[in-house]
């Protein structure tokens, strides 16, 4: 079974998170063009010179899977018009903004603000479970000066931390395969009748829960590249080794963070392998490929492997720190900052398209109330991660300096630090720098 955009696509058209991602994807390029045009020629030149650094910067952004960094990436796209802010659950702003085709009233974005979410809406462990893990040595509790605290996996136990963040050569190879070799791979016909990993196959499948077929869980003549990971864990693995014409049942469980009506449920998929369309042949990595992919910044296979080993370490650390942590509370000011950033973005987006926000959302089958609720939910999640990393940073004595901000601005092609802060937002910049410093700190603990 695929993610929400695949097997449950038809049934999940009302999924806010999916639709918001689609809106962002469709509008990003046009907004980016507008933003670039507003930069000075000197800053554009700086962007070009910073190109070689972009890949390393984005690695950290990719690893931190939170809305905070999504906000960082899109905030610069906005040409702000007016001071649109939420203060707690109160509103203080000019809600009418000018659009190319007239006046767009987006005041509805800044009224009827949803209630702040509670920390326990996101915690997957109870405090009692966390205390038991502390006693077992697998978690630690870190207290803040304001009385709040977090439980996090025990990175202070060097042996445990190293073991939990280790990686294999096969994992590095797979990373390189997805990032580089896919672009050089060839699809070739095969006469095999038993499928294997990296075959492109056609299947029919029917998904049932408690013996009942559920909407969006079935398809006919569906093409899948086995190994690409577009379906829930176990689905593609269950197909590998099947013979053309064979039908089999595979028994799986939807992830706990899947769509609400399917999350955590046991499912049976009856799969028929119709045909093997082709097999994927990957070449061996060469210096020429590395040079081409990295624009000359890396030029050898050895350098490439060292580079991806660094990425793998970072990925393992993020997974270790992010998995199952607990926060006693959520900072409301931080939630507000994330909520405002998102609302300002969509305010600007609708203005750019010459329509109010409610009208724009209606084209995607969304209501404003549900949209606000989803934004508040993701803002709470972002604030949760922000609290985690700020707590670790404070405990480790990590701070943010003006030089840190100026350096990051330069890395992003800015010659004016104030403009950088205006475009990206102080909250997002601070979070990004702290997360980067926490990563460096964690890497040092492994050595």
Tab-separated table of C-alpha atoms in Angstrom:
chain	number	residue	atom	x	y	z
A	1	UNK	CA	0.000	0.000	0.000
A	2	UNK	CA	1.328	3.419	-0.879
A	3	UNK	CA	1.363	6.655	1.008
A	4	UNK	CA	-1.681	8.952	1.025
A	5	UNK	CA	-0.857	10.242	-2.438
A	6	UNK	CA	-1.051	6.728	-3.855
A	7	UNK	CA	-3.346	3.935	-2.742
A	8	UNK	CA	-5.654	6.171	-0.715
A	9	UNK	CA	-5.504	9.126	-3.077
A	10	UNK	CA	-9.151	9.069	-4.095
A	11	UNK	CA	-10.380	8.481	-0.573
A	12	UNK	CA	-8.107	11.102	0.955
A	13	UNK	CA	-8.768	14.142	-1.243
A	14	UNK	CA	-9.872	15.938	1.904
A	15	UNK	CA	-6.541	15.384	3.646
A	16	UNK	CA	-5.309	18.856	4.607
A	17	UNK	CA	-1.619	18.028	4.824
A	18	UNK	CA	-1.537	16.491	1.366
A	19	UNK	CA	-3.465	19.333	-0.214
A	20	UNK	CA	-1.321	21.997	1.432
A	21	UNK	CA	1.786	20.307	0.046
A	22	UNK	CA	0.214	20.339	-3.419
A	23	UNK	CA	-0.585	24.049	-3.179
A	24	UNK	CA	2.981	24.766	-2.094
A	25	UNK	CA	4.452	22.661	-4.889
A	26	UNK	CA	2.371	24.332	-7.588
A	27	UNK	CA	3.041	27.866	-6.440
A	28	UNK	CA	6.668	27.707	-5.321
A	29	UNK	CA	8.268	28.307	-8.703
A	30	UNK	CA	6.217	31.394	-9.544
A	31	UNK	CA	6.765	32.900	-6.116
A	32	UNK	CA	10.478	32.115	-6.243
A	33	UNK	CA	10.701	34.004	-9.525
A	34	UNK	CA	8.982	37.031	-7.976
A	35	UNK	CA	11.282	36.902	-4.977
A	36	UNK	CA	14.422	36.651	-7.110
A	37	UNK	CA	13.349	39.650	-9.144
A	38	UNK	CA	13.150	41.685	-5.956
A	39	UNK	CA	16.763	40.921	-5.052
A	40	UNK	CA	19.551	43.245	-6.077
A	41	UNK	CA	21.896	42.180	-8.858
A	42	UNK	CA	24.683	42.025	-6.305
A	43	UNK	CA	22.728	39.564	-4.173
A	44	UNK	CA	21.918	37.464	-7.225
A	45	UNK	CA	25.626	37.200	-7.888
A	46	UNK	CA	26.154	36.103	-4.323
A	47	UNK	CA	23.544	33.376	-4.833
A	48	UNK	CA	25.552	31.989	-7.729
A	49	UNK	CA	28.774	32.054	-5.745
A	50	UNK	CA	27.099	30.244	-2.873
A	51	UNK	CA	25.863	27.455	-5.110
A	52	UNK	CA	28.595	25.056	-4.111
A	53	UNK	CA	27.486	25.381	-0.488
A	54	UNK	CA	23.790	24.812	-1.094
A	55	UNK	CA	23.976	21.020	-1.131
A	56	UNK	CA	25.638	20.825	2.263
A	57	UNK	CA	23.164	23.296	3.763
A	58	UNK	CA	20.198	21.415	2.368
A	59	UNK	CA	21.432	18.132	3.797
A	60	UNK	CA	20.707	19.394	7.284
A	61	UNK	CA	17.364	20.800	6.149
A	62	UNK	CA	16.436	17.430	4.660
A	63	UNK	CA	17.385	15.604	7.808
A	64	UNK	CA	15.255	17.812	10.071
A	65	UNK	CA	11.826	16.669	9.082
A	66	UNK	CA	9.799	19.419	10.716
A	67	UNK	CA	7.629	22.242	9.583
A	68	UNK	CA	10.101	24.759	10.972
A	69	UNK	CA	12.443	24.146	8.074
A	70	UNK	CA	9.636	24.106	5.553
A	71	UNK	CA	8.844	27.560	6.828
A	72	UNK	CA	12.493	28.574	6.384
A	73	UNK	CA	12.479	27.428	2.783
A	74	UNK	CA	9.276	29.242	1.826
A	75	UNK	CA	9.396	32.384	3.955
A	76	UNK	CA	11.862	34.052	1.586
A	77	UNK	CA	9.344	33.646	-1.214
A	78	UNK	CA	6.994	36.143	0.404
A	79	UNK	CA	6.807	39.847	-0.447
A	80	UNK	CA	5.198	40.979	2.789
A	81	UNK	CA	2.500	43.655	2.595
A	82	UNK	CA	1.380	44.856	6.002
A	83	UNK	CA	1.990	43.647	9.505
A	84	UNK	CA	-0.065	40.471	9.821
A	85	UNK	CA	0.486	38.952	13.233
A	86	UNK	CA	-1.295	36.901	15.830
A	87	UNK	CA	-0.607	37.651	19.465
A	88	UNK	CA	-1.571	34.584	21.466
A	89	UNK	CA	-5.154	34.069	20.399
A	90	UNK	CA	-5.704	37.759	19.765
A	91	UNK	CA	-5.410	39.529	16.410
A	92	UNK	CA	-3.426	42.663	15.647
A	93	UNK	CA	-2.836	43.496	11.993
A	94	UNK	CA	-3.988	45.196	8.813
A	95	UNK	CA	-6.003	42.481	7.115
A	96	UNK	CA	-6.613	44.104	3.726
A	97	UNK	CA	-3.826	43.809	1.168
A	98	UNK	CA	-3.513	44.882	-2.435
A	99	UNK	CA	-3.563	42.311	-5.228
A	100	UNK	CA	-2.679	42.713	-8.907
A	101	UNK	CA	-6.357	42.560	-9.903
A	102	UNK	CA	-7.858	44.612	-7.080
A	103	UNK	CA	-8.169	44.380	-3.318
A	104	UNK	CA	-8.080	41.012	-1.558
A	105	UNK	CA	-9.533	40.828	1.936
A	106	UNK	CA	-7.808	38.037	3.859
A	107	UNK	CA	-8.948	39.153	7.304
A	108	UNK	CA	-10.509	35.714	7.792
A	109	UNK	CA	-7.000	34.285	8.058
A	110	UNK	CA	-6.387	36.203	11.273
A	111	UNK	CA	-9.652	35.729	13.144
A	112	UNK	CA	-11.081	32.715	14.971
A	113	UNK	CA	-7.608	31.383	15.701
A	114	UNK	CA	-7.746	27.726	16.819
A	115	UNK	CA	-6.770	26.878	20.386
A	116	UNK	CA	-3.152	26.013	21.023
A	117	UNK	CA	-2.523	22.250	21.023
A	118	UNK	CA	-1.363	20.500	24.168
A	119	UNK	CA	2.009	18.745	24.370
A	120	UNK	CA	0.363	15.378	24.951
A	121	UNK	CA	-1.260	15.625	21.523
A	122	UNK	CA	2.188	14.802	20.095
A	123	UNK	CA	3.900	12.747	22.798
A	124	UNK	CA	3.948	9.056	21.930
A	125	UNK	CA	5.162	7.992	25.385
A	126	UNK	CA	3.721	8.704	28.806
A	127	UNK	CA	5.848	10.332	31.477
A	128	UNK	CA	5.801	7.068	33.412
A	129	UNK	CA	7.182	5.230	30.373
A	130	UNK	CA	9.871	7.865	29.986
A	131	UNK	CA	10.873	7.506	33.646
A	132	UNK	CA	11.106	3.744	33.195
A	133	UNK	CA	13.400	4.318	30.211
A	134	UNK	CA	15.517	6.693	32.280
A	135	UNK	CA	15.885	3.964	34.905
A	136	UNK	CA	16.904	1.545	32.142
A	137	UNK	CA	19.498	4.019	30.860
A	138	UNK	CA	17.949	4.502	27.424
A	139	UNK	CA	16.538	8.001	28.019
A	140	UNK	CA	17.519	11.123	29.945
A	141	UNK	CA	15.501	14.028	31.319
A	142	UNK	CA	16.697	17.591	30.705
A	143	UNK	CA	15.162	20.432	32.739
A	144	UNK	CA	14.858	24.034	31.577
A	145	UNK	CA	15.176	27.132	33.723
A	146	UNK	CA	11.452	27.880	33.314
A	147	UNK	CA	10.441	24.531	34.817
A	148	UNK	CA	9.668	22.793	31.532
A	149	UNK	CA	11.542	19.628	30.581
A	150	UNK	CA	12.062	17.050	27.883
A	151	UNK	CA	12.838	13.353	27.815
A	152	UNK	CA	15.109	12.281	24.986
A	153	UNK	CA	17.014	9.155	23.992
A	154	UNK	CA	20.255	8.894	25.950
A	155	UNK	CA	23.002	10.484	23.876
A	156	UNK	CA	25.161	10.948	26.999
A	157	UNK	CA	25.921	7.213	27.205
A	158	UNK	CA	28.711	7.034	24.624
A	159	UNK	CA	28.526	3.276	24.051
A	160	UNK	CA	24.737	3.224	23.720
A	161	UNK	CA	24.657	6.343	21.546
A	162	UNK	CA	27.324	5.012	19.187
A	163	UNK	CA	25.595	1.646	18.832
A	164	UNK	CA	22.201	3.251	18.146
A	165	UNK	CA	23.597	5.613	15.512
A	166	UNK	CA	25.808	3.155	13.644
A	167	UNK	CA	25.255	2.442	9.952
A	168	UNK	CA	26.196	-0.208	7.410
A	169	UNK	CA	27.995	0.023	4.099
A	170	UNK	CA	24.826	-1.248	2.440
A	171	UNK	CA	22.937	1.779	3.754
A	172	UNK	CA	25.532	4.133	2.290
A	173	UNK	CA	25.405	2.291	-1.032
A	174	UNK	CA	21.625	2.629	-1.133
A	175	UNK	CA	21.855	6.338	-0.368
A	176	UNK	CA	24.216	6.815	-3.311
A	177	UNK	CA	22.017	4.646	-5.522
A	178	UNK	CA	18.977	6.840	-4.875
A	179	UNK	CA	20.876	10.130	-5.047
A	180	UNK	CA	23.162	9.485	-8.033
A	181	UNK	CA	22.958	6.141	-9.783
A	182	UNK	CA	19.232	6.380	-10.471
A	183	UNK	CA	20.010	9.145	-12.952
A	184	UNK	CA	22.368	6.875	-14.885
A	185	UNK	CA	20.298	3.689	-14.670
A	186	UNK	CA	18.770	1.949	-17.686
A	187	UNK	CA	15.490	0.063	-17.943
A	188	UNK	CA	15.904	-3.065	-20.018
A	189	UNK	CA	13.523	-5.825	-21.031
A	190	UNK	CA	13.771	-9.174	-19.281
A	191	UNK	CA	12.496	-12.675	-19.956
A	192	UNK	CA	12.465	-13.584	-16.252
A	193	UNK	CA	9.138	-14.716	-14.837
A	194	UNK	CA	10.097	-14.281	-11.170
A	195	UNK	CA	10.446	-10.654	-10.103
A	196	UNK	CA	13.273	-9.187	-8.079
A	197	UNK	CA	14.187	-5.871	-6.502
A	198	UNK	CA	14.376	-2.957	-8.962
A	199	UNK	CA	12.042	-4.627	-11.429
A	200	UNK	CA	9.222	-2.502	-12.793
A	201	UNK	CA	6.107	-4.649	-12.504
A	202	UNK	CA	2.374	-4.495	-13.136
A	203	UNK	CA	0.121	-5.746	-10.348
A	204	UNK	CA	-3.493	-5.947	-9.282
A	205	UNK	CA	-4.149	-5.606	-5.567
A	206	UNK	CA	-7.116	-5.487	-3.235
A	207	UNK	CA	-6.770	-4.301	0.352
A	208	UNK	CA	-9.126	-5.425	3.099
A	209	UNK	CA	-9.465	-4.488	6.758
A	210	UNK	CA	-11.426	-6.899	8.928
A	211	UNK	CA	-12.481	-8.640	5.729
A	212	UNK	CA	-13.929	-5.456	4.191
A	213	UNK	CA	-12.517	-3.784	1.079
A	214	UNK	CA	-11.696	-0.164	1.878
A	215	UNK	CA	-11.833	2.757	-0.493
A	216	UNK	CA	-8.540	3.684	-2.125
A	217	UNK	CA	-6.869	0.383	-1.202
A	218	UNK	CA	-7.264	-1.439	-4.530
A	219	UNK	CA	-5.974	-1.026	-8.059
A	220	UNK	CA	-5.602	-2.918	-11.329
A	221	UNK	CA	-2.627	-2.894	-13.708
A	222	UNK	CA	-0.721	-0.722	-11.261
A	223	UNK	CA	2.954	-0.168	-12.166
A	224	UNK	CA	5.452	-0.343	-9.321
A	225	UNK	CA	9.229	-0.034	-9.244
A	226	UNK	CA	10.126	-2.580	-6.568
A	227	UNK	CA	12.518	-1.087	-4.040
A	228	UNK	CA	11.609	2.541	-4.595
A	229	UNK	CA	9.738	2.639	-1.299
A	230	UNK	CA	6.556	4.347	-2.448
A	231	UNK	CA	4.328	1.966	-0.454
A	232	UNK	CA	4.086	1.110	3.218
A	233	UNK	CA	6.790	-1.150	4.595
A	234	UNK	CA	6.380	-4.748	3.525
A	235	UNK	CA	4.193	-4.156	0.477
A	236	UNK	CA	6.942	-4.140	-2.153
A	237	UNK	CA	8.965	-6.758	-0.277
A	238	UNK	CA	5.896	-9.003	-0.427
A	239	UNK	CA	5.885	-8.797	-4.222
A	240	UNK	CA	9.588	-9.543	-4.668
A	241	UNK	CA	9.996	-13.231	-5.535
A	242	UNK	CA	6.507	-13.650	-6.956
A	243	UNK	CA	6.064	-15.370	-10.323
A	244	UNK	CA	4.075	-13.848	-13.147
A	245	UNK	CA	0.440	-14.944	-12.780
A	246	UNK	CA	0.824	-15.741	-9.079
A	247	UNK	CA	-1.626	-14.400	-6.489
A	248	UNK	CA	-0.786	-14.139	-2.796
A	249	UNK	CA	-1.910	-12.441	0.400
A	250	UNK	CA	0.418	-10.282	2.437
A	251	UNK	CA	-0.413	-9.211	5.982
A	252	UNK	CA	0.706	-5.721	6.997
A	253	UNK	CA	-0.041	-2.943	9.456
A	254	UNK	CA	-0.453	0.705	8.561
A	255	UNK	CA	2.026	3.041	10.307
A	256	UNK	CA	0.783	4.888	13.381
A	257	UNK	CA	1.362	8.220	11.612
A	258	UNK	CA	-0.636	7.216	8.527
A	259	UNK	CA	-4.001	8.719	7.550
A	260	UNK	CA	-6.190	8.897	10.640
A	261	UNK	CA	-8.807	6.348	9.531
A	262	UNK	CA	-6.125	3.774	8.628
A	263	UNK	CA	-3.329	4.472	11.121
A	264	UNK	CA	-2.248	1.399	13.063
A	265	UNK	CA	-4.776	-0.910	11.443
A	266	UNK	CA	-3.994	-4.423	10.233
A	267	UNK	CA	-4.555	-4.900	6.516
A	268	UNK	CA	-4.458	-7.810	4.085
A	269	UNK	CA	-3.472	-7.191	0.473
A	270	UNK	CA	-4.318	-9.768	-2.150
A	271	UNK	CA	-1.770	-9.191	-4.903
A	272	UNK	CA	-1.548	-10.639	-8.409
A	273	UNK	CA	1.646	-10.175	-10.413
A	274	UNK	CA	0.501	-9.425	-13.975
A	275	UNK	CA	3.864	-8.937	-15.655
A	276	UNK	CA	7.474	-7.867	-15.287
A	277	UNK	CA	7.743	-4.762	-17.434
A	278	UNK	CA	11.503	-4.249	-17.206
A	279	UNK	CA	14.487	-4.497	-14.907
A	280	UNK	CA	16.629	-1.610	-13.760
A	281	UNK	CA	20.359	-1.854	-14.447
A	282	UNK	CA	22.564	0.453	-12.375
A	283	UNK	CA	26.108	1.338	-13.473
A	284	UNK	CA	29.083	1.432	-11.134
A	285	UNK	CA	29.874	4.823	-9.664
A	286	UNK	CA	32.706	6.629	-11.435
A	287	UNK	CA	34.751	9.758	-10.843
A	288	UNK	CA	33.072	11.301	-13.883
A	289	UNK	CA	29.611	10.792	-12.375
A	290	UNK	CA	30.712	12.312	-9.070
A	291	UNK	CA	32.243	15.322	-10.783
A	292	UNK	CA	29.121	15.874	-12.854
A	293	UNK	CA	26.680	15.485	-9.963
A	294	UNK	CA	28.588	17.761	-7.617
A	295	UNK	CA	29.613	20.358	-10.177
A	296	UNK	CA	33.282	19.759	-9.497
A	297	UNK	CA	33.035	20.252	-5.727
A	298	UNK	CA	33.654	16.515	-5.347
A	299	UNK	CA	35.614	14.706	-8.037
A	300	UNK	CA	36.338	11.150	-6.893
A	301	UNK	CA	34.376	8.100	-5.774
A	302	UNK	CA	36.316	8.118	-2.500
A	303	UNK	CA	35.286	11.708	-1.766
A	304	UNK	CA	31.703	10.830	-2.648
A	305	UNK	CA	31.603	7.958	-0.156
A	306	UNK	CA	33.101	10.117	2.592
A	307	UNK	CA	30.462	12.739	1.854
A	308	UNK	CA	27.563	10.285	2.074
A	309	UNK	CA	28.970	8.647	5.172
A	310	UNK	CA	28.755	12.070	6.828
A	311	UNK	CA	25.148	12.342	5.679
A	312	UNK	CA	24.392	8.878	7.019
A	313	UNK	CA	25.784	9.787	10.438
A	314	UNK	CA	23.594	12.880	10.499
A	315	UNK	CA	20.522	10.911	9.458
A	316	UNK	CA	21.123	8.345	12.192
A	317	UNK	CA	21.592	11.060	14.805
A	318	UNK	CA	18.425	12.897	13.814
A	319	UNK	CA	16.465	9.653	13.928
A	320	UNK	CA	17.887	8.805	17.340
A	321	UNK	CA	17.123	12.219	18.831
A	322	UNK	CA	13.737	12.664	17.176
A	323	UNK	CA	12.373	9.196	17.959
A	324	UNK	CA	9.939	9.127	20.873
A	325	UNK	CA	11.050	12.266	22.703
A	326	UNK	CA	8.688	13.831	25.233
A	327	UNK	CA	8.016	17.491	26.023
A	328	UNK	CA	6.274	18.589	29.211
A	329	UNK	CA	4.711	21.598	27.508
A	330	UNK	CA	4.766	23.590	24.280
A	331	UNK	CA	6.014	27.200	24.089
A	332	UNK	CA	2.997	29.237	22.977
A	333	UNK	CA	5.125	32.080	21.642
A	334	UNK	CA	6.905	29.662	19.333
A	335	UNK	CA	3.628	28.160	18.163
A	336	UNK	CA	2.400	31.663	17.395
A	337	UNK	CA	5.521	32.469	15.382
A	338	UNK	CA	5.117	29.350	13.238
A	339	UNK	CA	1.385	29.926	12.805
A	340	UNK	CA	1.965	33.535	11.721
A	341	UNK	CA	4.662	32.566	9.246
A	342	UNK	CA	2.400	30.042	7.561
A	343	UNK	CA	-0.591	32.381	7.454
A	344	UNK	CA	1.516	35.185	6.016
A	345	UNK	CA	2.794	32.834	3.349
A	346	UNK	CA	-0.684	31.763	2.245
A	347	UNK	CA	-1.909	35.354	2.513
A	348	UNK	CA	0.760	36.377	0.025
A	349	UNK	CA	0.102	33.313	-2.112
A	350	UNK	CA	-3.591	34.093	-2.532
A	351	UNK	CA	-2.883	37.770	-3.183
A	352	UNK	CA	-0.450	36.767	-5.903
A	353	UNK	CA	-3.228	34.787	-7.552
A	354	UNK	CA	-5.713	37.656	-7.230
A	355	UNK	CA	-8.187	35.916	-4.921
A	356	UNK	CA	-8.989	35.737	-1.227
A	357	UNK	CA	-7.719	32.796	0.782
A	358	UNK	CA	-11.109	31.092	1.130
A	359	UNK	CA	-11.617	31.129	-2.636
A	360	UNK	CA	-8.123	29.795	-3.290
A	361	UNK	CA	-8.558	26.974	-0.797
A	362	UNK	CA	-11.927	26.043	-2.288
A	363	UNK	CA	-10.216	25.136	-5.557
A	364	UNK	CA	-8.440	22.390	-3.630
A	365	UNK	CA	-11.534	21.209	-1.804
A	366	UNK	CA	-10.407	22.822	1.467
A	367	UNK	CA	-12.321	24.884	3.999
A	368	UNK	CA	-10.722	27.746	5.882
A	369	UNK	CA	-11.571	26.290	9.298
A	370	UNK	CA	-9.953	22.950	8.516
A	371	UNK	CA	-6.973	24.738	6.998
A	372	UNK	CA	-6.464	26.793	10.161
A	373	UNK	CA	-6.779	23.693	12.298
A	374	UNK	CA	-4.137	21.875	10.270
A	375	UNK	CA	-1.778	24.866	10.377
A	376	UNK	CA	-2.169	25.114	14.148
A	377	UNK	CA	-1.484	21.390	14.488
A	378	UNK	CA	1.707	21.563	12.424
A	379	UNK	CA	2.757	24.753	14.234
A	380	UNK	CA	2.461	22.871	17.512
A	381	UNK	CA	4.605	20.073	16.138
A	382	UNK	CA	7.190	22.585	14.963
A	383	UNK	CA	7.253	24.227	18.375
A	384	UNK	CA	7.758	20.794	19.942
A	385	UNK	CA	10.893	20.190	17.890
A	386	UNK	CA	12.066	23.723	18.565
A	387	UNK	CA	11.783	23.059	22.295
A	388	UNK	CA	13.677	19.779	21.964
A	389	UNK	CA	16.680	21.331	20.236
A	390	UNK	CA	16.740	24.519	22.293
A	391	UNK	CA	16.703	22.388	25.462
A	392	UNK	CA	19.574	20.205	24.277
A	393	UNK	CA	21.472	23.317	23.178
A	394	UNK	CA	21.000	25.044	26.543
A	395	UNK	CA	22.102	21.925	28.403
A	396	UNK	CA	25.235	21.729	26.225
A	397	UNK	CA	25.974	25.450	26.557
A	398	UNK	CA	25.342	26.139	22.871
A	399	UNK	CA	24.357	29.694	21.989
A	400	UNK	CA	23.616	31.803	18.913
A	401	UNK	CA	25.845	34.769	18.038
A	402	UNK	CA	25.471	37.627	15.585
A	403	UNK	CA	28.346	36.073	13.669
A	404	UNK	CA	26.383	32.824	13.309
A	405	UNK	CA	23.481	34.710	11.738
A	406	UNK	CA	25.733	36.747	9.452
A	407	UNK	CA	27.519	33.590	8.267
A	408	UNK	CA	24.250	31.838	7.502
A	409	UNK	CA	23.021	34.897	5.614
A	410	UNK	CA	26.155	34.802	3.479
A	411	UNK	CA	25.700	31.086	2.839
A	412	UNK	CA	22.232	31.858	1.508
A	413	UNK	CA	23.566	34.564	-0.796
A	414	UNK	CA	22.671	37.619	1.251
A	415	UNK	CA	24.902	40.661	1.649
A	416	UNK	CA	22.408	42.340	3.981
A	417	UNK	CA	21.853	40.411	7.215
A	418	UNK	CA	18.834	42.525	8.152
A	419	UNK	CA	17.148	41.607	4.870
A	420	UNK	CA	17.947	37.957	5.501
A	421	UNK	CA	16.257	38.134	8.912
A	422	UNK	CA	13.278	39.933	7.414
A	423	UNK	CA	12.850	37.311	4.684
A	424	UNK	CA	13.377	34.202	6.792
A	425	UNK	CA	12.222	35.276	10.235
A	426	UNK	CA	14.253	35.394	13.446
A	427	UNK	CA	12.548	32.309	14.908
A	428	UNK	CA	13.347	30.155	11.893
A	429	UNK	CA	16.925	31.370	11.694
A	430	UNK	CA	17.533	30.743	15.400
A	431	UNK	CA	16.037	27.256	15.189
A	432	UNK	CA	18.123	26.392	12.159
A	433	UNK	CA	21.357	27.543	13.769
A	434	UNK	CA	20.602	25.713	17.019
A	435	UNK	CA	19.770	22.512	15.160
A	436	UNK	CA	23.021	22.786	13.224
A	437	UNK	CA	24.993	23.320	16.428
A	438	UNK	CA	23.224	20.427	18.126
A	439	UNK	CA	24.181	18.227	15.185
A	440	UNK	CA	27.852	19.258	15.439
A	441	UNK	CA	27.707	18.614	19.168
A	442	UNK	CA	26.218	15.149	18.670
A	443	UNK	CA	28.838	14.269	16.064
A	444	UNK	CA	31.556	15.262	18.529
A	445	UNK	CA	30.045	12.910	21.128
A	446	UNK	CA	30.381	9.983	18.720
A	447	UNK	CA	34.086	10.548	18.179
